[in-house]
XYZ file of C-alpha atoms in Angstrom:
767
model
C -27.592 -22.209 -10.431
C -26.115 -19.534 -8.141
C -22.379 -18.952 -8.423
C -21.656 -16.919 -5.272
C -18.537 -14.866 -4.680
C -14.855 -15.334 -3.966
C -13.102 -13.306 -1.271
C -9.872 -13.035 0.648
C -8.355 -11.372 3.664
C -5.872 -8.693 2.648
C -2.939 -10.413 4.406
C -3.405 -13.486 2.206
C -2.351 -11.536 -0.883
C 1.221 -11.359 -2.174
C 3.571 -8.808 -0.632
C 6.065 -6.830 -2.687
C 9.563 -8.170 -2.189
C 13.257 -7.562 -2.650
C 15.528 -10.426 -3.804
C 16.021 -13.215 -1.277
C 19.814 -13.293 -1.679
C 21.576 -11.567 1.220
C 25.190 -11.856 0.088
C 27.164 -8.810 1.235
C 28.503 -6.710 -1.615
C 25.962 -8.031 -4.116
C 23.654 -4.949 -4.299
C 24.891 -2.585 -6.991
C 26.811 -5.316 -8.795
C 26.010 -6.948 -12.137
C 25.081 -10.220 -10.433
C 22.360 -8.563 -8.371
C 20.162 -8.246 -11.455
C 19.915 -12.032 -11.766
C 18.918 -12.623 -8.141
C 15.288 -13.499 -7.516
C 12.537 -12.987 -4.974
C 10.480 -15.367 -2.891
C 6.766 -15.098 -3.591
C 5.107 -14.839 -0.184
C 1.854 -13.567 1.287
C 1.587 -10.793 3.868
C 0.485 -13.156 6.667
C 2.805 -13.983 9.569
C 2.145 -17.619 10.496
C 4.582 -17.807 13.416
C 3.348 -18.549 16.932
C 3.003 -15.508 19.158
C 5.548 -15.246 21.959
C 4.368 -12.327 24.059
C 7.650 -10.499 23.474
C 9.687 -8.960 20.656
C 11.305 -12.265 19.632
C 8.441 -13.692 17.587
C 9.604 -15.202 14.298
C 8.400 -13.750 11.006
C 7.197 -16.621 8.799
C 5.104 -15.429 5.838
C 2.572 -17.585 4.052
C 4.025 -19.640 1.228
C 0.796 -19.322 -0.712
C -2.271 -17.116 -0.877
C -5.573 -18.507 0.345
C -9.042 -17.407 -0.746
C -12.517 -18.432 0.339
C -15.143 -19.492 -2.179
C -18.358 -21.285 -1.346
C -19.519 -24.015 -3.688
C -22.216 -23.079 -6.147
C -25.754 -23.802 -5.041
C -28.362 -25.503 -7.216
C -32.104 -25.726 -7.050
C -31.912 -29.511 -7.209
C -29.171 -31.653 -5.608
C -29.688 -34.508 -8.085
C -26.513 -33.664 -10.022
C -23.597 -33.150 -7.588
C -21.364 -31.961 -10.439
C -23.425 -28.802 -10.682
C -22.568 -27.953 -7.089
C -18.799 -27.784 -7.659
C -16.653 -24.813 -8.593
C -13.180 -24.209 -9.918
C -10.885 -21.353 -9.061
C -8.184 -20.103 -11.388
C -5.335 -17.728 -10.734
C -5.269 -15.403 -13.746
C -1.991 -13.526 -14.109
C 0.389 -11.766 -16.441
C 4.070 -11.174 -15.807
C 6.655 -8.663 -16.919
C 9.991 -10.442 -16.381
C 12.862 -8.378 -14.984
C 15.969 -7.510 -17.043
C 17.805 -10.336 -15.274
C 15.353 -12.828 -16.770
C 16.774 -12.085 -20.210
C 20.075 -13.055 -21.779
C 22.736 -10.359 -21.887
C 23.137 -8.860 -25.356
C 25.945 -10.405 -27.368
C 29.374 -8.939 -26.619
C 28.149 -7.148 -23.500
C 27.934 -7.877 -19.814
C 25.110 -7.119 -17.391
C 26.395 -4.243 -15.267
C 25.188 -1.042 -13.665
C 27.269 0.859 -16.219
C 24.706 0.314 -18.933
C 24.131 -2.824 -20.975
C 20.958 -3.862 -22.700
C 19.376 -7.294 -22.656
C 19.105 -9.307 -25.856
C 15.419 -10.206 -25.698
C 16.211 -13.881 -25.209
C 14.185 -15.094 -22.214
C 16.069 -17.499 -19.957
C 14.570 -20.612 -18.378
C 16.064 -19.489 -15.074
C 17.903 -16.198 -14.506
C 21.131 -17.811 -13.338
C 21.770 -19.830 -16.517
C 22.662 -17.677 -19.537
C 22.975 -20.754 -21.758
C 19.407 -22.051 -21.452
C 16.836 -20.022 -23.378
C 13.160 -20.644 -22.768
C 11.217 -21.835 -25.809
C 7.574 -22.665 -26.242
C 6.775 -26.130 -24.955
C 9.940 -26.729 -22.933
C 9.729 -27.775 -19.283
C 10.392 -24.302 -17.897
C 7.706 -22.077 -16.380
C 7.943 -19.679 -19.335
C 7.940 -22.427 -21.957
C 4.861 -24.123 -20.533
C 2.764 -20.969 -20.582
C 4.068 -19.867 -23.980
C 2.708 -23.128 -25.351
C -0.543 -22.997 -23.380
C -1.673 -19.816 -21.662
C -4.245 -21.789 -19.615
C -7.950 -22.517 -19.939
C -9.309 -19.085 -18.996
C -6.354 -16.968 -20.111
C -6.490 -14.599 -23.071
C -4.158 -13.592 -25.878
C -1.174 -15.434 -27.304
C 2.505 -15.055 -26.507
C 4.615 -13.461 -29.226
C 6.813 -10.875 -27.514
C 10.607 -10.756 -27.057
C 11.857 -14.227 -26.310
C 8.397 -15.543 -27.121
C 6.825 -14.018 -24.001
C 4.258 -11.217 -23.964
C 3.824 -9.444 -20.592
C 0.290 -8.371 -21.623
C -1.026 -11.907 -22.137
C -3.216 -13.208 -19.334
C -2.270 -16.728 -18.247
C -4.283 -18.977 -15.961
C -3.780 -21.996 -13.755
C -6.370 -23.950 -11.807
C -5.986 -23.563 -8.041
C -6.021 -26.445 -5.592
C -8.090 -26.655 -2.424
C -6.245 -25.778 0.762
C -4.595 -28.830 2.273
C -1.890 -29.770 4.757
C 1.068 -31.890 3.740
C 0.626 -34.496 6.474
C -0.216 -38.017 5.342
C -3.640 -39.214 6.431
C -4.889 -35.673 7.001
C -6.858 -35.808 3.812
C -8.334 -32.929 1.911
C -9.129 -29.600 3.461
C -9.087 -29.103 7.208
C -9.992 -26.552 9.847
C -12.489 -23.754 10.195
C -12.333 -21.469 7.196
C -10.065 -23.855 5.315
C -12.812 -25.982 3.915
C -14.893 -28.993 4.700
C -18.243 -27.230 4.620
C -19.104 -26.093 1.113
C -19.982 -22.631 2.413
C -16.492 -21.944 3.799
C -14.207 -23.795 1.411
C -10.730 -22.364 0.902
C -8.396 -22.548 -2.056
C -4.700 -21.827 -2.428
C -2.448 -20.534 -5.200
C -0.950 -23.950 -5.849
C -1.377 -26.079 -8.959
C -4.446 -28.295 -9.045
C -3.569 -31.866 -9.973
C -6.048 -31.692 -12.856
C -4.267 -28.735 -14.452
C -2.373 -29.789 -17.619
C 0.860 -28.264 -16.285
C 0.797 -30.160 -12.993
C 2.970 -33.036 -14.205
C 5.630 -30.731 -15.674
C 5.700 -27.768 -13.297
C 4.825 -29.682 -10.151
C 7.854 -29.976 -7.874
C 8.621 -33.248 -6.090
C 8.814 -32.908 -2.323
C 8.785 -35.321 0.575
C 5.467 -36.188 2.132
C 5.188 -35.430 5.829
C 4.264 -38.321 8.122
C 3.052 -38.575 11.715
C 5.497 -40.704 13.690
C 3.217 -41.648 16.582
C -0.394 -41.916 15.455
C -1.624 -41.829 19.059
C -0.354 -38.258 19.469
C -1.201 -35.073 17.649
C 1.075 -33.646 15.010
C 1.836 -30.699 17.294
C 3.394 -32.750 20.090
C 7.038 -33.613 20.682
C 7.994 -37.151 21.587
C 11.099 -38.840 22.970
C 13.748 -37.668 25.412
C 15.240 -35.253 22.905
C 11.946 -33.591 22.190
C 11.740 -34.986 18.635
C 8.922 -33.523 16.592
C 6.054 -35.918 15.909
C 6.037 -35.046 12.207
C 8.873 -35.939 9.817
C 9.262 -34.390 6.363
C 12.748 -35.593 5.426
C 11.891 -38.686 3.416
C 11.645 -40.960 6.453
C 8.701 -43.368 6.354
C 7.458 -44.400 9.837
C 7.470 -48.114 10.570
C 3.720 -48.320 10.973
C 3.201 -47.455 7.303
C 5.158 -50.527 6.233
C 3.536 -52.909 8.710
C -0.123 -51.866 8.595
C -1.764 -53.187 5.395
C -1.985 -50.714 2.531
C -5.700 -51.385 2.302
C -6.037 -49.724 5.687
C -3.567 -46.847 5.287
C -3.910 -46.008 1.610
C -0.137 -45.484 1.406
C 1.108 -46.227 -2.127
C 4.736 -46.727 -1.198
C 5.900 -43.384 -2.633
C 7.263 -40.885 -0.113
C 7.182 -37.893 -2.487
C 4.421 -35.816 -4.032
C 3.960 -32.983 -6.522
C 1.062 -31.589 -4.514
C 1.541 -28.133 -2.921
C 3.504 -26.776 -5.903
C 3.191 -23.006 -6.245
C 1.653 -21.583 -9.409
C 4.240 -18.769 -9.537
C 7.440 -20.329 -8.191
C 10.284 -18.916 -6.144
C 13.683 -18.368 -7.734
C 12.233 -17.087 -11.002
C 11.410 -13.356 -10.894
C 14.285 -10.856 -10.870
C 14.394 -7.161 -9.847
C 12.058 -5.228 -12.111
C 9.588 -8.088 -12.509
C 5.944 -7.163 -12.118
C 2.894 -9.418 -11.727
C -0.751 -8.438 -12.175
C -3.296 -11.018 -11.043
C -6.829 -11.817 -9.914
C -8.723 -14.930 -8.835
C -11.534 -16.188 -11.066
C -14.345 -18.416 -9.781
C -16.563 -20.388 -12.149
C -18.612 -23.596 -12.498
C -16.242 -26.491 -13.042
C -18.538 -28.079 -15.643
C -18.583 -24.954 -17.796
C -16.174 -22.222 -16.687
C -17.145 -19.840 -19.496
C -20.851 -19.394 -18.769
C -20.602 -17.338 -15.597
C -17.754 -16.263 -13.358
C -16.854 -14.023 -10.419
C -13.556 -12.247 -9.771
C -11.505 -11.047 -6.825
C -10.634 -8.247 -7.202
C -13.340 -7.344 -9.703
C -11.488 -5.934 -12.718
C -14.606 -4.045 -13.822
C -14.350 -1.569 -10.951
C -11.657 0.558 -9.326
C -12.883 1.054 -5.768
C -14.242 -0.141 -3.368
C -12.995 -3.734 -3.836
C -15.248 -5.261 -1.198
C -14.212 -8.872 -1.862
C -10.735 -8.116 -0.578
C -11.835 -5.405 1.856
C -9.880 -2.674 0.083
C -10.545 0.995 -0.612
C -7.293 1.326 -2.538
C -7.812 2.141 -6.180
C -6.971 -0.740 -8.487
C -8.569 -3.104 -10.976
C -6.334 -6.058 -10.134
C -3.834 -7.053 -7.509
C -0.161 -6.646 -8.295
C 3.296 -7.113 -6.803
C 6.858 -6.555 -7.893
C 10.431 -7.548 -7.155
C 12.347 -4.406 -6.199
C 14.189 -2.314 -7.131
C 12.570 -1.763 -10.527
C 15.607 -2.275 -12.721
C 13.618 -1.507 -15.883
C 13.836 2.150 -14.844
C 17.612 1.974 -15.183
C 19.027 3.659 -18.299
C 20.950 0.469 -19.082
C 17.648 -1.223 -19.825
C 15.880 1.592 -21.622
C 14.513 3.533 -18.659
C 14.815 7.217 -17.839
C 17.061 6.524 -14.852
C 16.830 4.434 -11.711
C 14.263 5.493 -9.115
C 15.799 7.573 -6.347
C 12.819 7.435 -3.940
C 11.151 4.412 -2.360
C 7.496 4.950 -1.448
C 6.381 2.659 1.388
C 2.615 2.135 1.497
C 2.239 1.594 5.246
C -1.532 2.023 4.921
C -2.265 -0.666 2.347
C -5.915 -1.167 1.289
C -7.065 1.976 3.149
C -6.736 4.461 0.289
C -3.327 6.149 0.577
C -1.879 4.415 -2.473
C -4.424 5.861 -4.892
C -3.852 9.411 -3.652
C -0.074 9.088 -3.700
C -0.046 7.608 -7.206
C -2.379 10.336 -8.479
C -0.204 13.017 -6.898
C 2.961 11.602 -8.453
C 1.205 11.479 -11.835
C 0.183 15.116 -11.471
C 3.594 16.481 -10.493
C 5.353 14.563 -13.283
C 7.145 12.138 -10.958
C 5.562 9.521 -13.221
C 5.924 9.786 -16.979
C 2.649 9.929 -18.908
C 3.573 6.706 -20.714
C 3.378 4.872 -17.375
C 0.015 6.175 -16.151
C -1.996 3.203 -14.899
C 0.783 0.728 -15.664
C 0.468 -1.165 -12.396
C -3.150 -0.645 -11.314
C -5.120 -0.675 -14.566
C -6.652 2.814 -14.657
C -5.952 6.493 -15.109
C -8.597 9.197 -14.949
C -9.045 12.954 -14.873
C -9.717 14.535 -11.513
C -13.308 15.176 -12.540
C -14.154 11.449 -12.541
C -15.520 9.749 -9.430
C -13.690 6.433 -9.644
C -15.955 4.999 -6.977
C -18.759 5.035 -9.556
C -16.599 3.649 -12.352
C -17.619 0.434 -14.122
C -15.472 -0.859 -16.986
C -18.490 -2.584 -18.551
C -20.006 0.811 -19.350
C -16.789 2.818 -19.676
C -16.842 5.598 -22.240
C -14.212 7.829 -20.638
C -11.024 6.022 -21.599
C -10.323 5.371 -17.923
C -9.429 1.725 -18.475
C -5.714 1.007 -18.882
C -5.276 -2.561 -20.078
C -2.205 -2.387 -22.307
C 0.439 -1.741 -19.653
C 2.176 -3.973 -17.154
C 5.057 -2.592 -15.132
C 5.911 -1.380 -11.669
C 4.539 2.083 -10.825
C 6.389 5.360 -10.995
C 9.283 6.835 -12.924
C 11.471 8.537 -10.316
C 10.079 6.353 -7.501
C 9.462 2.696 -6.656
C 6.634 1.389 -4.474
C 6.829 -1.144 -1.650
C 3.386 -2.124 -0.351
C 2.981 -3.660 3.113
C 0.036 -6.058 3.162
C -2.017 -6.013 6.384
C -0.099 -2.972 7.568
C -3.000 -1.982 9.823
C -2.844 -5.303 11.704
C -0.604 -5.060 14.743
C 0.844 -8.574 14.641
C -0.580 -10.136 11.479
C 1.668 -8.562 8.887
C 4.780 -10.389 7.704
C 6.106 -7.966 5.108
C 6.967 -4.688 6.832
C 9.932 -2.765 5.465
C 12.086 -4.098 8.316
C 10.898 -7.698 7.990
C 14.366 -8.852 6.902
C 15.668 -7.879 10.356
C 13.138 -9.938 12.326
C 14.428 -12.440 14.887
C 15.890 -15.589 13.294
C 17.629 -17.133 16.289
C 16.880 -20.798 17.081
C 14.167 -21.228 14.449
C 14.514 -25.008 14.424
C 12.272 -26.622 11.820
C 11.242 -23.142 10.670
C 14.789 -22.234 9.601
C 14.767 -20.982 6.027
C 11.100 -19.993 6.232
C 11.817 -16.477 7.503
C 10.616 -13.396 5.646
C 12.914 -11.996 2.996
C 10.473 -9.448 1.651
C 11.887 -6.153 2.903
C 15.325 -4.954 1.805
C 18.550 -5.651 3.604
C 20.132 -2.464 4.980
C 22.663 -2.635 2.154
C 19.946 -2.876 -0.508
C 18.084 0.138 0.838
C 21.248 2.245 1.039
C 22.470 1.148 -2.391
C 19.416 1.997 -4.451
C 17.573 4.923 -2.828
C 18.304 8.498 -1.684
C 14.856 9.188 -0.182
C 12.328 6.984 1.641
C 8.725 8.220 1.728
C 6.642 6.365 4.319
C 2.904 7.074 4.474
C 1.076 5.582 7.467
C -2.328 7.138 6.748
C -4.803 6.996 9.611
C -2.941 4.352 11.630
C -2.164 5.440 15.193
C -0.594 2.288 16.626
C 1.906 -0.349 15.564
C 3.317 1.624 12.654
C 7.007 0.789 13.126
C 8.417 -2.388 14.695
C 9.726 -3.934 16.784
C 7.193 -4.381 19.570
C 5.474 -7.242 21.375
C 4.727 -10.139 18.997
C 6.436 -8.373 16.102
C 10.194 -8.529 15.757
C 10.311 -6.917 12.309
C 12.817 -4.170 13.001
C 11.826 -1.124 10.968
C 13.694 1.132 13.398
C 17.031 -0.591 12.905
C 16.639 -0.505 9.131
C 15.728 3.198 9.003
C 18.421 4.192 11.510
C 21.005 2.398 9.386
C 19.652 4.008 6.227
C 19.951 7.520 7.624
C 23.342 7.168 9.290
C 25.464 4.395 7.754
C 28.065 4.900 5.051
C 28.085 2.827 1.885
C 25.594 2.860 -0.958
C 24.108 6.084 -2.272
C 25.701 9.363 -1.271
C 24.907 10.958 2.046
C 22.875 12.813 3.114
C 19.847 10.619 2.503
C 16.322 11.694 3.272
C 13.116 10.433 4.861
C 9.590 11.825 4.549
C 6.920 10.485 6.919
C 3.266 11.471 6.779
C 0.330 10.166 8.807
C -2.191 11.496 11.286
C -1.157 9.037 14.002
C 2.467 8.198 13.210
C 4.078 10.094 16.087
C 1.282 9.006 18.409
C 2.124 5.392 17.570
C 5.837 5.874 18.157
C 5.197 7.668 21.456
C 3.019 4.790 22.682
C 5.511 2.121 21.612
C 8.288 4.226 23.103
C 6.757 3.660 26.527
C 8.026 0.078 26.289
C 10.967 0.522 23.930
C 12.627 3.954 24.272
C 14.274 3.522 20.860
C 10.967 4.537 19.302
C 10.933 7.852 21.173
C 14.592 8.397 20.310
C 13.769 7.923 16.648
C 11.321 10.819 16.895
C 13.635 13.135 18.794
C 17.094 12.225 17.485
C 16.367 11.232 13.882
C 13.256 13.228 12.969
C 13.988 16.211 15.219
C 10.564 16.417 16.854
C 8.899 16.079 20.230
C 5.391 14.634 20.267
C 2.952 17.100 21.817
C -0.632 15.894 21.293
C -2.554 13.199 19.388
C -5.325 15.648 18.454
C -5.069 19.162 17.086
C -8.852 19.513 17.281
C -8.941 18.784 21.011
C -5.858 20.833 21.834
C -6.967 23.902 19.878
C -10.707 23.552 20.393
C -11.143 24.093 16.660
C -14.290 22.255 15.575
C -14.224 23.541 12.003
C -14.253 20.882 9.301
C -11.095 22.301 7.719
C -8.010 23.715 9.443
C -5.368 25.870 7.784
C -1.913 24.391 7.215
C 0.392 27.401 7.189
C 3.749 26.377 5.785
C 7.011 28.195 6.446
C 9.807 28.772 3.983
C 11.564 25.820 5.605
C 9.052 23.566 3.808
C 7.773 25.482 0.760
C 9.448 28.372 -1.072
C 6.618 30.873 -0.565
C 5.085 29.869 2.782
C 1.876 28.651 1.132
C -1.353 27.931 2.972
C -3.154 24.613 2.543
C -6.004 22.896 4.379
C -6.384 19.676 6.373
C -9.602 17.875 7.237
C -10.409 18.300 10.922
C -13.061 15.852 12.141
C -13.630 14.064 15.440
C -13.430 10.530 14.012
C -9.697 10.894 13.365
C -7.058 13.122 14.916
C -4.094 15.044 13.541
C -0.805 14.820 15.444
C 0.698 17.976 16.938
C 4.478 18.307 17.315
C 7.157 20.571 18.675
C 10.572 20.797 17.121
C 13.291 19.236 19.251
C 15.268 22.219 20.624
C 18.267 19.939 21.237
C 18.772 19.705 17.458
C 19.604 23.152 16.172
C 18.821 22.106 12.591
C 15.252 21.038 13.457
C 12.783 23.764 12.463
C 9.039 24.225 12.094
C 7.884 23.364 8.595
C 4.212 24.250 9.041
C 1.598 25.127 11.636
C -2.064 24.280 12.030
C -4.531 27.176 12.190
C -3.768 29.158 15.357
C -7.038 29.341 17.300
C -7.777 28.807 20.983
C -5.425 29.423 23.890
C -2.776 26.717 23.358
C -1.211 27.800 20.070
C 0.867 27.797 18.063
C 0.423 24.204 16.861
C 3.220 22.609 14.831
C 2.017 20.275 12.066
C 5.272 19.632 10.166
C 8.882 19.470 11.331
C 11.875 19.761 9.002
C 15.314 18.503 9.974
C 18.112 19.552 7.642
C 21.482 17.835 7.282
C 24.466 18.935 9.370
C 27.893 17.292 9.597
C 27.140 15.637 12.938
C 23.718 14.387 11.801
C 24.002 14.012 8.058
C 20.458 13.235 6.974
C 17.286 15.126 6.020
C 13.808 14.485 7.457
C 10.281 15.866 7.102
C 7.481 14.630 9.362
C 3.863 15.603 8.768
C 1.065 15.137 11.324
C -1.864 14.615 8.918
C -2.381 12.021 6.220
C -2.278 12.493 2.457
C -6.014 11.821 2.031
C -6.864 14.703 4.379
C -4.585 17.269 2.718
C -6.314 19.788 0.430
C -6.180 23.362 -0.788
C -7.007 26.016 1.770
C -10.608 25.623 2.979
C -10.505 22.007 1.729
C -12.377 22.878 -1.460
C -10.092 20.957 -3.886
C -7.143 18.584 -3.633
C -4.913 20.886 -5.698
C -3.219 21.900 -2.470
C -2.072 18.307 -2.033
C -0.321 18.475 -5.395
C 1.255 21.815 -4.565
C 2.399 20.648 -1.124
C 4.148 17.599 -2.546
C 5.676 19.481 -5.458
C 7.098 22.300 -3.350
C 8.052 20.138 -0.354
C 9.905 17.567 -2.475
C 11.799 20.246 -4.378
C 12.493 22.540 -1.420
C 13.650 19.898 1.062
C 14.723 16.874 -0.978
C 15.496 18.386 -4.386
C 19.242 18.418 -3.730
C 19.183 14.682 -2.961
C 17.301 13.493 -6.025
C 15.020 14.980 -8.663
C 11.630 13.432 -7.952
C 9.192 15.817 -9.634
C 9.041 17.077 -13.187
C 9.624 20.620 -14.369
C 6.996 23.206 -13.307
C 5.490 23.400 -16.792
C 4.724 19.671 -16.654
C 2.765 19.768 -13.423
C -0.894 20.483 -12.840
C -2.381 23.105 -10.516
C -0.106 25.008 -8.137
C -0.931 28.098 -6.047
C 1.620 30.280 -7.794
C 0.989 32.498 -10.817
C -2.044 32.483 -13.077
C -4.289 30.879 -10.493
C -7.922 30.491 -11.508
C -10.212 31.593 -8.668
C -13.480 29.832 -7.923
C -16.638 30.700 -6.028
C -16.731 29.075 -2.599
C -17.582 29.743 1.037
C -16.150 28.162 4.212
C -16.829 28.815 7.881
C -14.024 29.073 10.420
C -14.686 28.450 14.153
C -18.180 27.243 13.265
C -18.888 26.489 16.939
C -18.534 29.924 18.544
C -17.511 29.192 22.135
C -15.394 32.329 22.286
C -14.166 35.095 20.009
C -15.566 35.342 16.493
C -16.429 33.076 13.575
C -14.952 33.725 10.157
C -16.670 33.539 6.789
C -14.130 32.857 4.065
C -15.226 33.049 0.467
C -13.820 33.138 -3.002
C -14.976 35.221 -5.954
C -14.254 33.955 -9.464
C -14.924 37.351 -11.060
C -15.063 40.836 -9.548
C -18.604 41.859 -8.627
C -21.180 42.502 -5.930
C -21.263 39.983 -3.076
C -23.862 39.769 -0.309
C -23.128 37.775 2.876
C -26.019 37.555 5.378
C -26.726 35.803 8.720
C -30.180 34.225 9.299
C -31.740 32.443 12.273
C -33.493 29.055 12.085
C -36.832 30.719 11.181
C -35.260 32.378 8.144
C -35.302 35.840 9.722
C -32.426 38.085 8.649
C -30.126 38.781 11.608
C -27.159 40.648 10.161
C -25.705 41.774 6.837
C -21.971 41.035 6.991
C -21.261 42.456 3.544
C -22.978 43.951 0.512
C -20.423 45.516 -1.782
C -18.100 44.953 -4.747
C -15.250 42.458 -4.150
C -12.344 41.830 -6.531
C -11.659 38.307 -7.813
C -9.842 36.240 -5.202
C -10.228 35.070 -1.626
C -11.716 37.173 1.192
C -12.589 36.827 4.872
C -15.266 38.402 7.095
C -15.725 38.137 10.862
C -18.978 37.739 12.818
C -18.906 38.485 16.531
C -22.339 37.066 17.324
C -24.267 40.365 17.170
C -27.259 41.451 15.069
C -27.601 44.568 12.911
C -28.417 46.604 16.038
C -25.224 45.492 17.767
C -26.994 43.301 20.332
C -25.760 39.820 21.206
C -27.900 37.126 19.591
C -29.311 34.234 21.614
C -27.466 30.915 21.864
C -28.447 28.655 18.977
C -27.937 27.764 15.336
C -27.525 30.427 12.641
C -27.076 30.153 8.896
C -24.745 32.077 6.600
C -25.756 32.666 3.007
C -23.606 34.165 0.288
C -24.638 35.339 -3.146
C -21.652 33.444 -4.614
C -22.423 30.082 -2.998
C -25.621 28.049 -3.281
C -25.279 26.109 -0.010
C -25.559 27.804 3.376
C -22.935 27.601 6.106
C -23.820 26.995 9.750
C -22.594 28.645 12.957
C -23.531 27.418 16.421
C -23.373 30.247 18.974
C -22.554 29.063 22.515
C -20.831 32.087 24.083
C -23.763 34.506 24.397
């Protein structure tokens, strides 16, 4: 018997969310902690409109694809069936617990009692094992393929894995039986399943929610058509039973006379999880006749990256989502203090999250006790997590005994399908998408992103990383009405909430390029660059503008960005491009934060722009033209420069707004004081079209160093150096001549150093 795999598109997975309640004045109050989020996928199901008015209707459930098992003999059909289970564990938020006796839930500081409530809005009803609540049902029975037993505060243990059998994907329209549509099922090779309770699961009768069945009014017309002079929809879902169902014999229709059903009930329901809640989950596929013999998982919890079954190069062992803000960080509930920065992963599944999380770990923005709490791993920088396999782990990389939202001084909001122009439903500005005249879709709109008041109330800094995306980063635009611009403009300028000034940090190698393109249709995008970030977009490609074909380009910071004008390195390849800026001269407070390596005839080249706060424009901004994954130490030999950049930038520019990093003695490598030098060699201007090429090298210990140029036959062409060098970094220049001073022929030449095993290469084109 062959089991096969289970897979999913990234937009089918659950998006992080803020509470659904939008009552003005609620954020920052005691009652906010007992509000709850809607559990929605990252997929926008609304019809496209060809303009910026498209609705934003996220998926109510996640859908995964899992082919039936195949057997060598079809004699026993039972062997060819599978079951899918959602396996999950949940940390409830503080608002899910009863307030400690004699105290009231308030931002001023009051602990919870440890009594878990059936629902967060009823302080009188505690959840107990076996009751009809969600918590009580799973306390009594964790599910067939779960593990552990509940015994924590209130009877619930956030480290216990629970499970629920998933149903096949269906539509709630009577007489459209079973699974329908390409990719939704029918054929056993493309069957789809959804995160709703299977009717064979023991909890179906108790946790299933009664809802009206939907009926087709006119069976001669499709469900999508309108009928009647008023344009009445041909499907009714309000309890009405069409006349034909009561006149056509039941033997022909199959209608049992009941207009309600418990089908389509979500495994993790809405209205339950409060701010601070965190869910870790994966989908488990097995044979239905014996689910314990063999199984497959999505994501595969045995590995960290690449998670091919969900198409992700992020670094995690399981999927996770949270309801923000993370109130467990608040001192009132035992935390070190509420997060003051919101990290927005605008490059979900493409690798930024792993680098950002690792950086925050290394600069003590995350306490050691929380390493791996959300993603299931933590490793030294010497480990290649792409080769990691938990089944053979001997390094201690696995983190299985933690379940909470990431970070200590920061929260994370992940945008599923962020690279898809019009597919995503959960962008930061999704709450501000068009809701006018939604008709039957009213109430189905996205409430994932924060309201403007929520964002202003809980955070002093927003850090948005867009990675390698160069289009569709911020809405609104055609077929996406999610208004990230309006939300961020309000956050930077509006009173109310946290103290002003507030700050924004944006990093990505195509962010400004995206905003410039979108600004051709909507000038508000260009104005955001110039008036809010203080920059003018110059070029989408430093490499093309400068003619620098070296693999690594210097990032030369100024004291506007780092205290000591440090030098870092950024990858510089043709298959991606780094944005080039100019500061906006109309804003006197906008200054250059860093420059790319100044080669060619078009320099200097601005890579980072810093906008400080002034009374007329009371906000702080840093915009960086390269992505976090491409930021390294100078010469791109290690990623220690990434840690130093973030540590110094956050303290220099945003340190007065909120303390994000730890103290210097808690951080890892920085380029100041006591630096350990290493042996290395890098080539600058490796394609010599004009001028000279540089040979940069490092010496770990003082000693004799030989640097020599050879041609392709191995013949020695020139000795660049043969002398004693002190420990540290050094640079030599080659002008394309041999030892006799004659110009060498056009072609390929190799550079060898006595301190570096591998040779460098220079292509001479200017002779």
